[in-house]
Structures are given as C-alpha cells and as structure tokens.
DNA sequence: CTCCAGGTCGTTG
DNA sequence: CAACGACATGGA
C-alpha cells in the first residue's frame, strides 16, 4: 500500500483485494450515494467523504494525511491482509470459490457501534433501499449538518444523547413502523450504560450476544450484525434469509434450520466466518438466489 | 391484489 | 422447544 498526498487529496495505490463499490454496496453500510461507477459520497465518523476508485488508485478527495491515517485507514480496514483471509477460506473450501472471486474486493468496514445497533434494528423485515431511507431520515432530523455536496445536504448519524430524546411517535414518523418502540428502548439501554461499546469490547462472544439480545427487538441475527460490523468480531456469522438460501444451495441441498447453519459455519469457517458470510450474502443477493427444492 | 423484505416477539400446541 | 401469525411500510 502506497500513500500519496497530492492537491489536498490522498491517493492510495497498490491495494489488492479492495473495491470501493463492492465494499459499500455489499449490504453492510447504508449511508452512501453513488455518483457514478466506482465514485461515491459516504457519511461516516461524523464527516463526509468523497471517494473514488480509478483502476488501482483509491482517491480520498479533500482529505489530509492525518485524517487518512487516524480515521479512514481503520474504517476501511486497510491494514488487514484480505488475500490471506481468502486464501485461508479457499484452502479449506472450494465451494466458496465463485462467491469469493466475484466479490473479491469486499472489505468489512469498522463502523460505529451505536449506529450499527440502531440501523440493524431498523433492518428487520425491510429491504436495503428502505433501510437507507429510514436511516437518512433519522440522520437528517436528529443529526448535525456536516456539509453539502452535489446539491445535497448531509447530516451525521445522531448521538446517543440526541436520539434518546426521540419519542416512539417521532420514530414512527421516520417510517420505522413497529420497530419504533425497539429503537426507543435501544437508545435508553445505551444512554444508561447497560449496553455500550466499552462494556462489550472485553467480553466473550457468548456474553456479548447475551447482552445485545437483552434489548427488545434484537435477536440472534441483528446481534451478530452489530458484532460483525460495529464491534469488529470477525467470527460472527449472521444468518438471514439470504445466508439461509445460499447455504442451503451450496452446502446442505435441502431446507435447513438456522441453528444448524450457524453451528456449521462456526465449525467450518472458524475465525473468518464473518468474511465468508459477507462474500456469501453479497453473492446470493446479487444473483437473486432462490430457495432450494 | 398478493407477496415479501439483511427478523423478532408473544402465543400455542 | 417448534411452529405460526402479527407487526408497518413500500416496492415488485
């Protein structure tokens, strides 16, 4: 990885195993707008980032070396060797070959814990474009304005303190529907310190799962998403409709319970289960994979 | 119109 | 413990 500072931009060269489009569109992230091919505006870490990929160059527009090193390098998980992860997964398992090869530029982002908790509570029983809409609405109403780009105003994701003051009715007005009381409850849990990033960071996977699922509206799947995307727990393996479908198609060849799939993934993919999950999820969704039988 | 979406909860058998 | 309907909202 070679980093160049030029005209107020940062250019990163020689990054293998990274594609900005795949990384943002794979379903882990909901706060971005596509300008054109491989060219995106992203909201994260309380700021706007215009980022573009031109062949092997990644351009972080209007970004200094300090912001890149302190914020974006970690956010985009640029220090991790994805080539090694893919090799390790493929060594054990040729079944993953197609999924990994077609989605080989996916990185798992290190996103904000609270934002992931709220976002994935919203995600239940909704399609990705809807999730994006609701998160944007909540940010526009309760976040801070952080700038303007291409004629659109951008707002940060709200703080715990601000969102804790939002009522159930107001969440319903943001189209959250039946999830509104869950959101109120989740905000309170974080504000009152029962569920915080610090508290979860040093716990065992089982304990983290137990604490997260103690929030009403957070089950196994959402807890695993929060762990994978918001707590850097790469052994997490969220099982949703798409993962169920793709696992049934590629491994079981018949209808299979989520618990069985989860256990299999833990055994089979081990510490890299989260990466396997994301390649499989994106691959299945992108190919509109059908149920078995 | 009907069906389903990155699910979870509460209720039944 | 497994199965099942309800839950808001919007798009196919």
PDB file of C-alpha atoms (C1' of nucleotides) in Angstrom:
ATOM      1  CA  UNK A   1       0.000   0.000   0.000  1.00  0.00           C
ATOM      2  CA  UNK A   2       1.493   3.301  -1.135  1.00  0.00           C
ATOM      3  CA  UNK A   3       0.033   6.566   0.153  1.00  0.00           C
ATOM      4  CA  UNK A   4       0.447   9.820  -1.756  1.00  0.00           C
ATOM      5  CA  UNK A   5      -0.693  13.275  -0.642  1.00  0.00           C
ATOM      6  CA  UNK A   6      -1.456  15.477  -3.626  1.00  0.00           C
ATOM      7  CA  UNK A   7      -3.535  18.643  -4.164  1.00  0.00           C
ATOM      8  CA  UNK A   8      -5.314  18.163  -0.863  1.00  0.00           C
ATOM      9  CA  UNK A   9      -6.291  14.596  -1.735  1.00  0.00           C
ATOM     10  CA  UNK A  10      -4.958  11.267  -0.601  1.00  0.00           C
ATOM     11  CA  UNK A  11      -4.222   8.684  -3.250  1.00  0.00           C
ATOM     12  CA  UNK A  12      -3.713   5.099  -2.203  1.00  0.00           C
ATOM     13  CA  UNK A  13      -2.006   2.812  -4.670  1.00  0.00           C
ATOM     14  CA  UNK A  14      -1.275  -0.872  -4.886  1.00  0.00           C
ATOM     15  CA  UNK A  15      -4.237  -2.017  -2.827  1.00  0.00           C
ATOM     16  CA  UNK A  16      -5.161  -5.508  -3.848  1.00  0.00           C
ATOM     17  CA  UNK A  17      -8.372  -7.138  -2.680  1.00  0.00           C
ATOM     18  CA  UNK A  18     -10.233  -3.833  -2.346  1.00  0.00           C
ATOM     19  CA  UNK A  19     -13.063  -2.400  -4.389  1.00  0.00           C
ATOM     20  CA  UNK A  20     -14.964   0.649  -3.194  1.00  0.00           C
ATOM     21  CA  UNK A  21     -18.197  -0.230  -4.990  1.00  0.00           C
ATOM     22  CA  UNK A  22     -18.316  -3.758  -3.630  1.00  0.00           C
ATOM     23  CA  UNK A  23     -17.342  -2.660  -0.141  1.00  0.00           C
ATOM     24  CA  UNK A  24     -20.139  -0.095   0.070  1.00  0.00           C
ATOM     25  CA  UNK A  25     -22.820  -1.971  -1.876  1.00  0.00           C
ATOM     26  CA  UNK A  26     -22.417  -5.356  -0.217  1.00  0.00           C
ATOM     27  CA  UNK A  27     -25.084  -4.612   2.375  1.00  0.00           C
ATOM     28  CA  UNK A  28     -23.074  -3.659   5.460  1.00  0.00           C
ATOM     29  CA  UNK A  29     -23.289   0.096   5.005  1.00  0.00           C
ATOM     30  CA  UNK A  30     -26.313   2.323   4.424  1.00  0.00           C
ATOM     31  CA  UNK A  31     -25.028   5.875   4.311  1.00  0.00           C
ATOM     32  CA  UNK A  32     -23.630   6.486   0.866  1.00  0.00           C
ATOM     33  CA  UNK A  33     -24.642   7.872  -2.501  1.00  0.00           C
ATOM     34  CA  UNK A  34     -23.300   6.612  -5.769  1.00  0.00           C
ATOM     35  CA  UNK A  35     -22.150   9.484  -8.008  1.00  0.00           C
ATOM     36  CA  UNK A  36     -21.127   7.201 -10.837  1.00  0.00           C
ATOM     37  CA  UNK A  37     -19.233   3.967 -11.342  1.00  0.00           C
ATOM     38  CA  UNK A  38     -16.684   3.489  -8.511  1.00  0.00           C
ATOM     39  CA  UNK A  39     -17.361   7.039  -7.318  1.00  0.00           C
ATOM     40  CA  UNK A  40     -19.166   7.575  -4.006  1.00  0.00           C
ATOM     41  CA  UNK A  41     -20.104  10.062  -1.324  1.00  0.00           C
ATOM     42  CA  UNK A  42     -20.068   8.473   2.109  1.00  0.00           C
ATOM     43  CA  UNK A  43     -21.121   9.643   5.553  1.00  0.00           C
ATOM     44  CA  UNK A  44     -19.178   8.139   8.453  1.00  0.00           C
ATOM     45  CA  UNK A  45     -17.310   9.192  11.557  1.00  0.00           C
ATOM     46  CA  UNK A  46     -19.279  12.440  11.648  1.00  0.00           C
ATOM     47  CA  UNK A  47     -17.992  13.595   8.271  1.00  0.00           C
ATOM     48  CA  UNK A  48     -18.493  13.390   4.537  1.00  0.00           C
ATOM     49  CA  UNK A  49     -16.048  11.555   2.333  1.00  0.00           C
ATOM     50  CA  UNK A  50     -15.907  11.732  -1.446  1.00  0.00           C
ATOM     51  CA  UNK A  51     -14.053   8.605  -2.523  1.00  0.00           C
ATOM     52  CA  UNK A  52     -13.336   7.274  -5.973  1.00  0.00           C
ATOM     53  CA  UNK A  53     -11.545   4.276  -7.386  1.00  0.00           C
ATOM     54  CA  UNK A  54      -9.662   4.572 -10.676  1.00  0.00           C
ATOM     55  CA  UNK A  55      -8.203   1.215 -11.580  1.00  0.00           C
ATOM     56  CA  UNK A  56      -5.778   0.505  -8.734  1.00  0.00           C
ATOM     57  CA  UNK A  57      -5.880   4.015  -7.271  1.00  0.00           C
ATOM     58  CA  UNK A  58      -8.247   4.937  -4.464  1.00  0.00           C
ATOM     59  CA  UNK A  59      -8.715   8.688  -4.209  1.00  0.00           C
ATOM     60  CA  UNK A  60      -9.826  10.190  -0.904  1.00  0.00           C
ATOM     61  CA  UNK A  61     -10.845  13.686  -2.014  1.00  0.00           C
ATOM     62  CA  UNK A  62     -10.212  16.691   0.191  1.00  0.00           C
ATOM     63  CA  UNK A  63      -8.547  14.560   2.816  1.00  0.00           C
ATOM     64  CA  UNK A  64      -5.310  15.098   4.745  1.00  0.00           C
ATOM     65  CA  UNK A  65      -2.742  12.545   5.782  1.00  0.00           C
ATOM     66  CA  UNK A  66      -3.813  12.822   9.388  1.00  0.00           C
ATOM     67  CA  UNK A  67      -7.480  12.062   8.719  1.00  0.00           C
ATOM     68  CA  UNK A  68      -6.493   9.222   6.456  1.00  0.00           C
ATOM     69  CA  UNK A  69      -4.177   7.615   8.972  1.00  0.00           C
ATOM     70  CA  UNK A  70      -6.322   8.197  12.041  1.00  0.00           C
ATOM     71  CA  UNK A  71      -9.767   7.573  10.585  1.00  0.00           C
ATOM     72  CA  UNK A  72     -10.134   6.119   7.126  1.00  0.00           C
ATOM     73  CA  UNK A  73      -7.407   3.509   7.223  1.00  0.00           C
ATOM     74  CA  UNK A  74      -9.160   1.830  10.111  1.00  0.00           C
ATOM     75  CA  UNK A  75     -12.689   2.471   8.842  1.00  0.00           C
ATOM     76  CA  UNK A  76     -11.969   0.734   5.531  1.00  0.00           C
ATOM     77  CA  UNK A  77      -9.951  -1.978   7.280  1.00  0.00           C
ATOM     78  CA  UNK A  78      -6.953  -1.279   5.068  1.00  0.00           C
ATOM     79  CA  UNK A  79      -4.409  -2.814   7.418  1.00  0.00           C
ATOM     80  CA  UNK A  80      -5.823  -6.299   7.108  1.00  0.00           C
ATOM     81  CA  UNK A  81      -4.487  -8.778   4.573  1.00  0.00           C
ATOM     82  CA  UNK A  82      -7.611  -9.930   2.747  1.00  0.00           C
ATOM     83  CA  UNK A  83      -5.562 -12.000   0.348  1.00  0.00           C
ATOM     84  CA  UNK A  84      -4.552 -14.158   3.278  1.00  0.00           C
ATOM     85  CA  UNK A  85      -8.120 -14.492   4.518  1.00  0.00           C
ATOM     86  CA  UNK A  86      -9.427 -15.518   1.115  1.00  0.00           C
ATOM     87  CA  UNK A  87      -6.608 -17.972   0.649  1.00  0.00           C
ATOM     88  CA  UNK A  88      -7.274 -19.486   4.028  1.00  0.00           C
ATOM     89  CA  UNK A  89     -11.012 -19.834   3.354  1.00  0.00           C
ATOM     90  CA  UNK A  90     -10.436 -21.298  -0.106  1.00  0.00           C
ATOM     91  CA  UNK A  91      -7.826 -23.740   1.073  1.00  0.00           C
ATOM     92  CA  UNK A  92     -10.429 -25.498   3.124  1.00  0.00           C
ATOM     93  CA  UNK A  93     -13.382 -24.994   0.888  1.00  0.00           C
ATOM     94  CA  UNK A  94     -13.703 -24.805  -2.894  1.00  0.00           C
ATOM     95  CA  UNK A  95     -17.439 -24.235  -2.582  1.00  0.00           C
ATOM     96  CA  UNK A  96     -16.711 -20.607  -1.749  1.00  0.00           C
ATOM     97  CA  UNK A  97     -14.689 -20.061  -4.893  1.00  0.00           C
ATOM     98  CA  UNK A  98     -17.361 -18.448  -7.033  1.00  0.00           C
ATOM     99  CA  UNK A  99     -18.655 -16.182  -4.278  1.00  0.00           C
ATOM    100  CA  UNK A 100     -15.192 -15.029  -3.251  1.00  0.00           C
ATOM    101  CA  UNK A 101     -13.970 -14.489  -6.804  1.00  0.00           C
ATOM    102  CA  UNK A 102     -16.995 -12.491  -7.867  1.00  0.00           C
ATOM    103  CA  UNK A 103     -16.920 -10.333  -4.704  1.00  0.00           C
ATOM    104  CA  UNK A 104     -13.195 -10.291  -4.092  1.00  0.00           C
ATOM    105  CA  UNK A 105     -12.972  -6.558  -3.358  1.00  0.00           C
ATOM    106  CA  UNK A 106     -15.178  -6.557  -0.276  1.00  0.00           C
ATOM    107  CA  UNK A 107     -13.706  -5.231   2.955  1.00  0.00           C
ATOM    108  CA  UNK A 108     -15.617  -5.377   6.231  1.00  0.00           C
ATOM    109  CA  UNK A 109     -15.881  -1.799   7.451  1.00  0.00           C
ATOM    110  CA  UNK A 110     -15.253  -0.836  11.060  1.00  0.00           C
ATOM    111  CA  UNK A 111     -18.408   1.152  11.682  1.00  0.00           C
ATOM    112  CA  UNK A 112     -19.813   2.890  14.739  1.00  0.00           C
ATOM    113  CA  UNK A 113     -21.342   0.618  17.346  1.00  0.00           C
ATOM    114  CA  UNK A 114     -24.400   2.727  18.185  1.00  0.00           C
ATOM    115  CA  UNK A 115     -25.139   3.435  14.538  1.00  0.00           C
ATOM    116  CA  UNK A 116     -24.980  -0.280  13.733  1.00  0.00           C
ATOM    117  CA  UNK A 117     -27.279  -1.142  16.638  1.00  0.00           C
ATOM    118  CA  UNK A 118     -29.943   1.332  15.544  1.00  0.00           C
ATOM    119  CA  UNK A 119     -29.513   0.623  11.833  1.00  0.00           C
ATOM    120  CA  UNK A 120     -29.823  -3.132  12.161  1.00  0.00           C
ATOM    121  CA  UNK A 121     -32.847  -2.883  14.429  1.00  0.00           C
ATOM    122  CA  UNK A 122     -34.394  -0.922  11.578  1.00  0.00           C
ATOM    123  CA  UNK A 123     -33.233  -3.540   9.072  1.00  0.00           C
ATOM    124  CA  UNK A 124     -35.552  -6.294  10.263  1.00  0.00           C
ATOM    125  CA  UNK A 125     -38.111  -7.307   7.691  1.00  0.00           C
ATOM    126  CA  UNK A 126     -37.050  -4.498   5.352  1.00  0.00           C
ATOM    127  CA  UNK A 127     -35.222  -4.208   2.055  1.00  0.00           C
ATOM    128  CA  UNK A 128     -31.884  -2.415   1.860  1.00  0.00           C
ATOM    129  CA  UNK A 129     -33.171   0.685  -0.014  1.00  0.00           C
ATOM    130  CA  UNK A 130     -35.833   1.150   2.689  1.00  0.00           C
ATOM    131  CA  UNK A 131     -33.261   0.832   5.437  1.00  0.00           C
ATOM    132  CA  UNK A 132     -31.168   3.507   3.738  1.00  0.00           C
ATOM    133  CA  UNK A 133     -34.180   5.819   3.539  1.00  0.00           C
ATOM    134  CA  UNK A 134     -35.092   5.463   7.194  1.00  0.00           C
ATOM    135  CA  UNK A 135     -31.519   5.926   8.444  1.00  0.00           C
ATOM    136  CA  UNK A 136     -31.151   9.008   6.266  1.00  0.00           C
ATOM    137  CA  UNK A 137     -34.423  10.443   7.563  1.00  0.00           C
ATOM    138  CA  UNK A 138     -33.372   9.919  11.159  1.00  0.00           C
ATOM    139  CA  UNK A 139     -29.973  11.488  10.468  1.00  0.00           C
ATOM    140  CA  UNK A 140     -31.466  14.483   8.658  1.00  0.00           C
ATOM    141  CA  UNK A 141     -33.819  15.161  11.541  1.00  0.00           C
ATOM    142  CA  UNK A 142     -31.668  14.439  14.568  1.00  0.00           C
ATOM    143  CA  UNK A 143     -28.063  14.568  13.351  1.00  0.00           C
ATOM    144  CA  UNK A 144     -25.822  17.581  12.735  1.00  0.00           C
ATOM    145  CA  UNK A 145     -25.451  19.128   9.328  1.00  0.00           C
ATOM    146  CA  UNK A 146     -21.904  18.337   8.227  1.00  0.00           C
ATOM    147  CA  UNK A 147     -21.856  19.789   4.760  1.00  0.00           C
ATOM    148  CA  UNK A 148     -23.192  19.871   1.255  1.00  0.00           C
ATOM    149  CA  UNK A 149     -22.126  18.014  -1.853  1.00  0.00           C
ATOM    150  CA  UNK A 150     -23.619  17.792  -5.338  1.00  0.00           C
ATOM    151  CA  UNK A 151     -26.514  19.947  -4.179  1.00  0.00           C
ATOM    152  CA  UNK A 152     -27.447  17.675  -1.303  1.00  0.00           C
ATOM    153  CA  UNK A 153     -27.164  18.366   2.410  1.00  0.00           C
ATOM    154  CA  UNK A 154     -25.537  15.707   4.541  1.00  0.00           C
ATOM    155  CA  UNK A 155     -26.127  15.013   8.223  1.00  0.00           C
ATOM    156  CA  UNK A 156     -24.148  12.947  10.682  1.00  0.00           C
ATOM    157  CA  UNK A 157     -25.724   9.999  12.436  1.00  0.00           C
ATOM    158  CA  UNK A 158     -27.259  11.334  15.668  1.00  0.00           C
ATOM    159  CA  UNK A 159     -25.557  10.976  19.028  1.00  0.00           C
ATOM    160  CA  UNK A 160     -26.907   8.684  21.726  1.00  0.00           C
ATOM    161  CA  UNK A 161     -27.928  11.720  23.774  1.00  0.00           C
ATOM    162  CA  UNK A 162     -29.958  13.264  20.962  1.00  0.00           C
ATOM    163  CA  UNK A 163     -31.607  10.078  19.782  1.00  0.00           C
ATOM    164  CA  UNK A 164     -32.575   9.165  23.320  1.00  0.00           C
ATOM    165  CA  UNK A 165     -34.875  12.186  23.326  1.00  0.00           C
ATOM    166  CA  UNK A 166     -36.757  10.975  20.274  1.00  0.00           C
ATOM    167  CA  UNK A 167     -40.201   9.567  21.028  1.00  0.00           C
ATOM    168  CA  UNK A 168     -41.847   6.468  19.693  1.00  0.00           C
ATOM    169  CA  UNK A 169     -44.219   8.643  17.669  1.00  0.00           C
ATOM    170  CA  UNK A 170     -41.332  10.528  16.123  1.00  0.00           C
ATOM    171  CA  UNK A 171     -39.631   7.266  15.131  1.00  0.00           C
ATOM    172  CA  UNK A 172     -42.889   6.138  13.555  1.00  0.00           C
ATOM    173  CA  UNK A 173     -42.922   9.395  11.645  1.00  0.00           C
ATOM    174  CA  UNK A 174     -39.497   8.391  10.285  1.00  0.00           C
ATOM    175  CA  UNK A 175     -41.225   5.297   8.848  1.00  0.00           C
ATOM    176  CA  UNK A 176     -39.753   2.940  11.431  1.00  0.00           C
ATOM    177  CA  UNK A 177     -43.141   1.298  11.891  1.00  0.00           C
ATOM    178  CA  UNK A 178     -43.383  -1.414  14.539  1.00  0.00           C
ATOM    179  CA  UNK A 179     -39.659  -1.027  15.230  1.00  0.00           C
ATOM    180  CA  UNK A 180     -40.228   2.366  16.874  1.00  0.00           C
ATOM    181  CA  UNK A 181     -40.547   1.079  20.468  1.00  0.00           C
ATOM    182  CA  UNK A 182     -37.477  -1.113  19.927  1.00  0.00           C
ATOM    183  CA  UNK A 183     -35.486   1.969  18.929  1.00  0.00           C
ATOM    184  CA  UNK A 184     -36.610   3.940  21.988  1.00  0.00           C
ATOM    185  CA  UNK A 185     -35.632   1.038  24.203  1.00  0.00           C
ATOM    186  CA  UNK A 186     -32.244   0.531  22.492  1.00  0.00           C
ATOM    187  CA  UNK A 187     -31.308   4.212  22.839  1.00  0.00           C
ATOM    188  CA  UNK A 188     -32.140   4.086  26.513  1.00  0.00           C
ATOM    189  CA  UNK A 189     -30.056   0.943  27.048  1.00  0.00           C
ATOM    190  CA  UNK A 190     -27.011   2.656  25.570  1.00  0.00           C
ATOM    191  CA  UNK A 191     -27.594   6.017  27.259  1.00  0.00           C
ATOM    192  CA  UNK A 192     -27.958   4.408  30.667  1.00  0.00           C
ATOM    193  CA  UNK A 193     -24.775   2.436  30.124  1.00  0.00           C
ATOM    194  CA  UNK A 194     -26.273  -1.052  30.185  1.00  0.00           C
ATOM    195  CA  UNK A 195     -25.100  -1.689  26.619  1.00  0.00           C
ATOM    196  CA  UNK A 196     -22.030   0.236  25.497  1.00  0.00           C
ATOM    197  CA  UNK A 197     -19.119  -0.443  23.215  1.00  0.00           C
ATOM    198  CA  UNK A 198     -16.657  -0.270  26.098  1.00  0.00           C
ATOM    199  CA  UNK A 199     -18.687  -2.721  28.107  1.00  0.00           C
ATOM    200  CA  UNK A 200     -18.866  -5.201  25.236  1.00  0.00           C
ATOM    201  CA  UNK A 201     -15.315  -4.975  23.907  1.00  0.00           C
ATOM    202  CA  UNK A 202     -13.703  -7.157  26.539  1.00  0.00           C
ATOM    203  CA  UNK A 203     -16.416  -9.770  26.885  1.00  0.00           C
ATOM    204  CA  UNK A 204     -16.687 -13.249  25.455  1.00  0.00           C
ATOM    205  CA  UNK A 205     -18.770 -13.750  22.332  1.00  0.00           C
ATOM    206  CA  UNK A 206     -21.465 -15.522  24.335  1.00  0.00           C
ATOM    207  CA  UNK A 207     -21.675 -12.697  26.862  1.00  0.00           C
ATOM    208  CA  UNK A 208     -21.860 -10.021  24.153  1.00  0.00           C
ATOM    209  CA  UNK A 209     -24.625 -11.963  22.457  1.00  0.00           C
ATOM    210  CA  UNK A 210     -26.481 -12.240  25.744  1.00  0.00           C
ATOM    211  CA  UNK A 211     -26.229  -8.510  26.465  1.00  0.00           C
ATOM    212  CA  UNK A 212     -27.222  -7.422  22.959  1.00  0.00           C
ATOM    213  CA  UNK A 213     -30.207  -9.759  22.760  1.00  0.00           C
ATOM    214  CA  UNK A 214     -31.426  -8.428  26.091  1.00  0.00           C
ATOM    215  CA  UNK A 215     -32.585  -5.401  24.091  1.00  0.00           C
ATOM    216  CA  UNK A 216     -36.112  -5.982  22.874  1.00  0.00           C
ATOM    217  CA  UNK A 217     -36.115  -6.155  19.086  1.00  0.00           C
ATOM    218  CA  UNK A 218     -32.572  -7.501  18.947  1.00  0.00           C
ATOM    219  CA  UNK A 219     -32.387 -11.225  18.219  1.00  0.00           C
ATOM    220  CA  UNK A 220     -29.558 -13.513  17.138  1.00  0.00           C
ATOM    221  CA  UNK A 221     -29.274 -12.162  13.628  1.00  0.00           C
ATOM    222  CA  UNK A 222     -29.200  -8.459  14.470  1.00  0.00           C
ATOM    223  CA  UNK A 223     -26.851  -9.040  17.406  1.00  0.00           C
ATOM    224  CA  UNK A 224     -24.453 -10.821  15.075  1.00  0.00           C
ATOM    225  CA  UNK A 225     -24.592  -7.953  12.575  1.00  0.00           C
ATOM    226  CA  UNK A 226     -23.791  -5.460  15.320  1.00  0.00           C
ATOM    227  CA  UNK A 227     -20.911  -7.664  16.464  1.00  0.00           C
ATOM    228  CA  UNK A 228     -19.517  -8.097  12.958  1.00  0.00           C
ATOM    229  CA  UNK A 229     -19.898  -4.531  11.679  1.00  0.00           C
ATOM    230  CA  UNK A 230     -19.777  -2.493  14.883  1.00  0.00           C
ATOM    231  CA  UNK A 231     -17.528  -4.458  17.228  1.00  0.00           C
ATOM    232  CA  UNK A 232     -15.002  -5.990  14.804  1.00  0.00           C
ATOM    233  CA  UNK A 233     -15.977  -9.534  15.784  1.00  0.00           C
ATOM    234  CA  UNK A 234     -14.982 -11.285  12.580  1.00  0.00           C
ATOM    235  CA  UNK A 235     -16.071 -14.692  13.870  1.00  0.00           C
ATOM    236  CA  UNK A 236     -19.731 -13.548  13.816  1.00  0.00           C
ATOM    237  CA  UNK A 237     -21.992 -15.178  11.274  1.00  0.00           C
ATOM    238  CA  UNK A 238     -25.399 -13.505  10.965  1.00  0.00           C
ATOM    239  CA  UNK A 239     -27.919 -15.896   9.420  1.00  0.00           C
ATOM    240  CA  UNK A 240     -30.664 -14.109   7.492  1.00  0.00           C
ATOM    241  CA  UNK A 241     -32.884 -15.162   4.585  1.00  0.00           C
ATOM    242  CA  UNK A 242     -30.073 -14.758   2.044  1.00  0.00           C
ATOM    243  CA  UNK A 243     -27.492 -16.662   4.040  1.00  0.00           C
ATOM    244  CA  UNK A 244     -30.040 -19.394   4.679  1.00  0.00           C
ATOM    245  CA  UNK A 245     -30.717 -19.628   0.965  1.00  0.00           C
ATOM    246  CA  UNK A 246     -27.105 -19.623  -0.162  1.00  0.00           C
ATOM    247  CA  UNK A 247     -26.017 -22.112   2.499  1.00  0.00           C
ATOM    248  CA  UNK A 248     -28.865 -24.436   1.635  1.00  0.00           C
ATOM    249  CA  UNK A 249     -27.999 -24.192  -2.037  1.00  0.00           C
ATOM    250  CA  UNK A 250     -24.230 -24.616  -1.717  1.00  0.00           C
ATOM    251  CA  UNK A 251     -23.826 -26.902   1.301  1.00  0.00           C
ATOM    252  CA  UNK A 252     -26.975 -28.635   2.544  1.00  0.00           C
ATOM    253  CA  UNK A 253     -29.052 -29.083  -0.641  1.00  0.00           C
ATOM    254  CA  UNK A 254     -32.241 -29.123   1.414  1.00  0.00           C
ATOM    255  CA  UNK A 255     -34.164 -26.870   3.784  1.00  0.00           C
ATOM    256  CA  UNK A 256     -32.080 -26.409   6.942  1.00  0.00           C
ATOM    257  CA  UNK A 257     -32.675 -24.754  10.310  1.00  0.00           C
ATOM    258  CA  UNK A 258     -30.810 -21.554  11.128  1.00  0.00           C
ATOM    259  CA  UNK A 259     -29.251 -23.112  14.225  1.00  0.00           C
ATOM    260  CA  UNK A 260     -27.753 -25.914  12.161  1.00  0.00           C
ATOM    261  CA  UNK A 261     -26.371 -23.418   9.661  1.00  0.00           C
ATOM    262  CA  UNK A 262     -24.885 -21.314  12.441  1.00  0.00           C
ATOM    263  CA  UNK A 263     -23.158 -24.284  14.055  1.00  0.00           C
ATOM    264  CA  UNK A 264     -21.833 -25.467  10.701  1.00  0.00           C
ATOM    265  CA  UNK A 265     -20.412 -22.011   9.933  1.00  0.00           C
ATOM    266  CA  UNK A 266     -18.664 -21.831  13.276  1.00  0.00           C
ATOM    267  CA  UNK A 267     -17.052 -25.234  12.743  1.00  0.00           C
ATOM    268  CA  UNK A 268     -16.322 -24.769   9.070  1.00  0.00           C
ATOM    269  CA  UNK A 269     -15.234 -21.129   8.737  1.00  0.00           C
ATOM    270  CA  UNK A 270     -13.945 -20.525  12.274  1.00  0.00           C
ATOM    271  CA  UNK A 271     -12.393 -17.135  12.997  1.00  0.00           C
ATOM    272  CA  UNK A 272     -13.071 -15.990   9.421  1.00  0.00           C
ATOM    273  CA  UNK A 273     -16.794 -16.783   9.461  1.00  0.00           C
ATOM    274  CA  UNK A 274     -17.740 -13.116   9.188  1.00  0.00           C
ATOM    275  CA  UNK A 275     -15.782 -12.645   5.978  1.00  0.00           C
ATOM    276  CA  UNK A 276     -17.239 -15.811   4.468  1.00  0.00           C
ATOM    277  CA  UNK A 277     -20.672 -14.578   5.468  1.00  0.00           C
ATOM    278  CA  UNK A 278     -20.246 -11.274   3.669  1.00  0.00           C
ATOM    279  CA  UNK A 279     -18.943 -12.829   0.441  1.00  0.00           C
ATOM    280  CA  UNK A 280     -21.831 -15.304   0.502  1.00  0.00           C
ATOM    281  CA  UNK A 281     -24.504 -12.770   1.385  1.00  0.00           C
ATOM    282  CA  UNK A 282     -23.496 -10.339  -1.350  1.00  0.00           C
ATOM    283  CA  UNK A 283     -23.119 -13.121  -3.898  1.00  0.00           C
ATOM    284  CA  UNK A 284     -26.513 -14.633  -3.109  1.00  0.00           C
ATOM    285  CA  UNK A 285     -28.348 -11.319  -3.123  1.00  0.00           C
ATOM    286  CA  UNK A 286     -26.669 -10.075  -6.280  1.00  0.00           C
ATOM    287  CA  UNK A 287     -27.603 -13.278  -8.105  1.00  0.00           C
ATOM    288  CA  UNK A 288     -31.145 -13.282  -6.706  1.00  0.00           C
ATOM    289  CA  UNK A 289     -30.634 -16.795  -5.453  1.00  0.00           C
ATOM    290  CA  UNK A 290     -33.806 -18.855  -4.983  1.00  0.00           C
ATOM    291  CA  UNK A 291     -34.791 -21.253  -2.231  1.00  0.00           C
ATOM    292  CA  UNK A 292     -33.813 -24.902  -2.563  1.00  0.00           C
ATOM    293  CA  UNK A 293     -36.318 -27.501  -3.802  1.00  0.00           C
TER     294      UNK A 293
ATOM    295  C1'  DC B   1     -54.381  -7.598  -5.476  1.00  0.00           C
ATOM    296  C1'  DT B   2     -50.874 -10.551  -3.257  1.00  0.00           C
ATOM    297  C1'  DC B   3     -46.335 -11.407  -1.726  1.00  0.00           C
ATOM    298  C1'  DC B   4     -42.102 -10.435   0.504  1.00  0.00           C
ATOM    299  C1'  DA B   5     -38.270  -7.782   2.627  1.00  0.00           C
ATOM    300  C1'  DG B   6     -30.427  -8.487   5.945  1.00  0.00           C
ATOM    301  C1'  DG B   7     -36.461 -10.640  11.966  1.00  0.00           C
ATOM    302  C1'  DT B   8     -38.322 -10.710  16.450  1.00  0.00           C
ATOM    303  C1'  DC B   9     -41.925 -11.206  19.758  1.00  0.00           C
ATOM    304  C1'  DG B  10     -45.680 -13.371  22.038  1.00  0.00           C
ATOM    305  C1'  DT B  11     -48.727 -17.108  21.909  1.00  0.00           C
ATOM    306  C1'  DT B  12     -49.975 -22.016  21.066  1.00  0.00           C
ATOM    307  C1'  DG B  13     -49.548 -26.940  20.576  1.00  0.00           C
TER     308       DG B  13
ATOM    309  C1'  DC C   1     -38.933 -26.404  22.354  1.00  0.00           C
ATOM    310  C1'  DA C   2     -41.052 -25.908  17.392  1.00  0.00           C
ATOM    311  C1'  DA C   3     -44.405 -23.644  14.768  1.00  0.00           C
ATOM    312  C1'  DC C   4     -47.014 -19.615  13.495  1.00  0.00           C
ATOM    313  C1'  DG C   5     -49.197 -15.077  12.976  1.00  0.00           C
ATOM    314  C1'  DA C   6     -48.594 -10.104  13.819  1.00  0.00           C
ATOM    315  C1'  DC C   7     -46.108  -6.263  13.066  1.00  0.00           C
ATOM    316  C1'  DA C   8     -45.533  -1.003   9.451  1.00  0.00           C
ATOM    317  C1'  DT C   9     -44.193   0.242   5.148  1.00  0.00           C
ATOM    318  C1'  DG C  10     -43.142   0.140   0.339  1.00  0.00           C
ATOM    319  C1'  DG C  11     -41.876  -1.988  -3.985  1.00  0.00           C
ATOM    320  C1'  DA C  12     -42.253  -5.936  -7.311  1.00  0.00           C
TER     321       DA C  12
END
